[in-house]
Amino acid sequence: MNAKPGLFSELANRSNPSTGMHPLLIMLLFIYFSQAINARDTITPSHPLTDNETLVSADGRFALGFFTPGSSNNSYIGLWYNAITDKTPIWVANRKDPVKNSTGVLSISGNGNLLITDQNSTVAWSSGVTNVTNPVAQLLNSGNLVVRDANFSDGEFAWQGFDYPTDTLIAGMKMGVDFVTGLNRTLTAWTSESDPSPSQYYALLDIHGDPQLALCSGSKMVYRAGPWNGLRYSGIPGTVTYYGFNFSFINNKKEISYSFNTIPSVLSKLAVNQSGVLQRSLWVQDSELWNIIWYAPMDQCDYMPPCGPFATCNPNNSPICDCIQGFKPKSPNKWMYRDATDGCVRKTRLDCNNGTDGFLVLPNTKLADTSNVTVDMSLSMDECRVKCLSTCSCTAYAPADVRNGGSGCIIWTHELTDLKMFTSDVYGQEFYVRLAAADLGQSSTIARKSKKWIYILVIILGFMLLILACVGGLIWRRRKRRRTRAVEEVNTIFHDRSNQGFVSGNDLELSQGSDLELPLLDLSTVAFATDNFSDANKLGEGGFGPVFKGKLGNGQEIAVKRLSKTSVQGLVEFKNEVLLIAKLQHRNLVRLLASCIEGEERILIYEYMPNKSLDYFLFEKSEDQVLDWQTRFKIIMGIARGLLYLHQDSRLRIIHRDLKASNVLLDEVMNPKISDFGMARIFCGDEAVGNTMKVVGTFGYMSPEYAMDGIFSQKSDVFSFGVLVLEIITGKKNRGVYLAAPHTNLLDHVWNLWKEGISLQLVDESMGCSYSMNEVMGCIKVGLLCVQNHPADRPFMSSVLLMLSGDHALLPNPKEPGFAMRDGVPCQTESSSSKRNSSPSYDMSATLIEGR
Ligand SMILES: *[C@@H]1O[C@H](CO)[C@@H](O)[C@H](O)[C@H]1NC(C)=O
Ligand SMILES: *[C@@H]1O[C@H](CO)[C@@H](O)[C@H](O)[C@H]1NC(C)=O
Ligand SMILES: *[C@@H]1O[C@H](CO)[C@@H](O)[C@H](O)[C@H]1NC(C)=O
Ligand SMILES: *[C@@H]1O[C@H](CO)[C@@H](O)[C@H](O)[C@H]1NC(C)=O
Ligand SMILES: *[C@@H]1O[C@H](CO)[C@@H](O)[C@H](O)[C@H]1NC(C)=O
Ligand SMILES: *[C@@H]1O[C@H](CO)[C@@H](O)[C@H](O)[C@H]1NC(C)=O
Ligand SMILES: *[C@@H]1O[C@H](CO)[C@@H](O)[C@H](O)[C@H]1NC(C)=O
Ligand SMILES: *[C@@H]1O[C@H](CO)[C@@H](O)[C@H](O)[C@H]1NC(C)=O
Ligand SMILES: *[C@@H]1O[C@H](CO)[C@@H](O)[C@H](O)[C@H]1NC(C)=O
Ligand SMILES: *[C@@H]1O[C@H](CO)[C@@H](O)[C@H](O)[C@H]1NC(C)=O
Ligand SMILES: *[C@@H]1O[C@H](CO)[C@@H](O)[C@H](O)[C@H]1NC(C)=O
């Protein structure tokens, strides 16, 4: 970045008198010096700075002069890095007082007042300092424009530009409050590209409590980087690891300020950009770009305050908000529907006087809001702990300085808000939350108790493990036979895949060859086969378009899916996608036989299933179509195998995203086949796991994290599978959460009966008594395991298959399902989610019509 000094020093080294000098070098040297001679770094009363000139600092790093931003006609005095290609001003003297429609002049008056005037000598801006006797203005090597007495080169500055930062903090510049001079240095964003005047976004040091770096919009705080902990701001990851930096945070009676310095070869800035984002960037000479190394707000947890008091926020979790251990949601119903703004309350009251309270250590946190805390730097960590215990209102404590094992004492006496959890311990710091003894888990106390306890525990644990191993060994022997059966089940899936070579020769023209080329049919052929898409041939209306029955010339029956025209894909992508999906072949997936792409038409042609879809058998019970338990179990296993293939074994790793009874078709022997797989890919691109702004799916089958946050993964399919299993067992439809009548929520119902141990009441009456109680109980438990609220708790499909075929007594107990309703209060999905600025847009229309 310091190209010129670098060049200069190199040339100077080479121009050793003993070596001959190359003419080119002499020329370059001449250019360098002529520039250096032309550019000056001072303004005196007799020598002002005109529109066509710039001041350049002595080392050439910085330049100062008039500039006209963007499309505006106003001119401003700005400061920029002279030696790099990006000349965007980092400091503006007269951001509010431009010179309009005219060229300007920067001058200094005889008494030291810096003035910016227009052609007519009308003053647009002045620095306001008028008591300097022999004044000179100078651009220092730091980039600071200062006014001082020329006779005292080391004297104090009468005025300096660094006291009035614009939107950018550069090395050596301070932000914060100076109580002696009354300066309050903030970083305020430009209004627009062509207007440097201050906008509503600014970053400041909030000096209340333990001072914190904060970002505001108007009078509202939108982000809090937390207090300075000796190494970094509590909420900013890894600041100390930057190469070539040192940081300074001063907090005393005279000033509270923050600044940083870098070695000369590192160029960095901290700025608030025009969208109100605070970002630190580093100049990368090779790419000639500012590289943003950190910015905020970055994730959902950064927007104040996402989770309410006594809750923690972790952007990698779903839901992001969680109560601190020992706390429970204050409004459970709102909480269930991801409105965590009310926060959490204690399970057990603190026992102040008896002194039995303890502390829970939360590692890797951004400290809770410190704007209303007390800080005592003289205390050690142990003293801090004692102080908190002896203060009845104390809710938490933390070290004010994390260096050398922690010192200083921050005491919270109010609600703990805006507590963020980091996943890596490079970030964040320990936070000690006070809890009643009853709420303290073993885990938090172990750390505090002496090591003796750990040894005793290890010995006890070892002993227990030994006993367990013996018992386990016995059980294992007895179960061995069953296990092998379960493993065989899974093996069949792999077997299936390797067997996909090819199939039924009676598919005639459609299953041409084993090279898996997918035939393309003419629109006319398809139209003819379906009698011009006549209503009489319509089988149903799926989420992605209507489905028709058709018959080809050779008599083969087909199902024709005419896709609605909302696909985001272009023609080529669509073709590729369809080809890929055609290669997915599994006994439990409906086979894609051909496609038809003509003009706007996108049509997929599937094998025809003479039996209808599963929902018909489950929910529209007619006397002659009762599914017995054996069939139902076979269907559950089949769906599980199909889903496992999609998730793990196929080359595409597909997440279905709309698994439901009407998407499971049955063949002649009631073998289930999943349909509409790959649709999510066709319609939404091929993100494997991720976050989508457009939620496709069906209420009742959608997992909470997908419906509420738009986060989908294999575990969202597992949730849908769980719902399906429970529907198959009960023969009742899960209405989801959109209906007001609480008793229609199947998950809730199953969960309640299961808790009471009477879940066999759930079994579809039409099955009579022809079922294995053991298998049914096992399936109910697996179903409940699949619909647990937290995705991480739900099993993967591979485990689900093993669970279904193993012994249900060995299964873990499920936790409460997602979307269970407490007190029968229906939710208001819309209102609770619309509060969140990242809530996905709902696209239910497609699937809600599908009321078969
Ligand atoms: C800048 O412009 C002024 C008149 O506006 C002129 O007198 C002066 O010579 C110019 N300086 C340079 C370096 O071009
Ligand atoms: C700038 O000046 C030009 C011509 O003098 C004028 O057309 C234009 O509207 C002005 N722009 C602004 C933003 O005032
Ligand atoms: C500057 O120019 C614009 C458009 O040309 C005009 O509207 C405005 O009044 C001018 N301002 C001054 C101070 O002359
Ligand atoms: C300068 O003064 C003249 C005459 O008073 C006026 O016409 C012109 O608009 C002024 N220029 C500016 C930039 O104010
Ligand atoms: C100039 O005035 C300021 C107050 O406006 C004062 O703080 C400062 O000491 C004065 N400097 C000198 C050299 O008198
Ligand atoms: C110092 O200041 C005095 C008057 O205040 C002035 O006469 C003198 O020239 C100055 N010296 C320098 C080196 O500027
Ligand atoms: C500093 O200025 C900001 C923005 O105007 C304001 O919110 C803050 O309260 C000020 N701080 C002090 C200590 O005056
Ligand atoms: C950073 O390092 C420099 C040089 O080692 C030192 O002068 C300075 O005081 C340190 N601290 C700050 C905040 O610049
Ligand atoms: C501000 O920074 C954020 C994050 O780097 C970026 O997404 C946004 O586009 C920037 N805004 C502007 C106006 O440059
Ligand atoms: C504290 O001790 C008193 C008497 O020793 C007892 O009545 C009270 O229940 C105790 N409080 C708690 C929270 O344990
Ligand atoms: C801050 O603390 C004081 C007493 O310490 C209390 O009266 C006040 O309500 C608190 N403010 C907030 C916003 O919690």
Tab-separated table of C-alpha atoms in Angstrom, residues 3 53 62 79 140 146 213 351 468 514 516 591 593 666 716 739 742 795 806 812 827:
chain	number	residue	atom	x	y	z
A	3	ALA	CA	3.952	1.864	-2.881
A	53	GLU	CA	-4.696	20.664	-5.661
A	62	PHE	CA	-2.710	10.066	2.705
A	79	LEU	CA	-9.240	12.509	3.013
A	140	LEU	CA	0.184	14.303	9.288
A	146	VAL	CA	-4.248	19.393	12.389
A	213	LEU	CA	-19.782	-0.756	21.289
A	351	ASP	CA	-32.574	-18.607	47.902
A	468	LEU	CA	-23.677	-52.443	32.358
A	514	SER	CA	-30.001	-49.485	-19.757
A	516	LEU	CA	-30.866	-44.461	-18.573
A	591	ARG	CA	-40.685	-44.386	-11.595
A	593	LEU	CA	-40.698	-42.820	-17.440
A	666	LEU	CA	-49.697	-47.942	-3.667
A	716	SER	CA	-37.498	-32.022	8.264
A	739	LEU	CA	-57.226	-25.117	12.482
A	742	PRO	CA	-57.166	-28.145	19.277
A	795	PRO	CA	-33.121	-39.865	14.310
A	806	GLY	CA	-35.628	-53.811	16.344
A	812	PRO	CA	-34.950	-43.815	23.907
A	827	CYS	CA	-51.481	-20.570	17.214
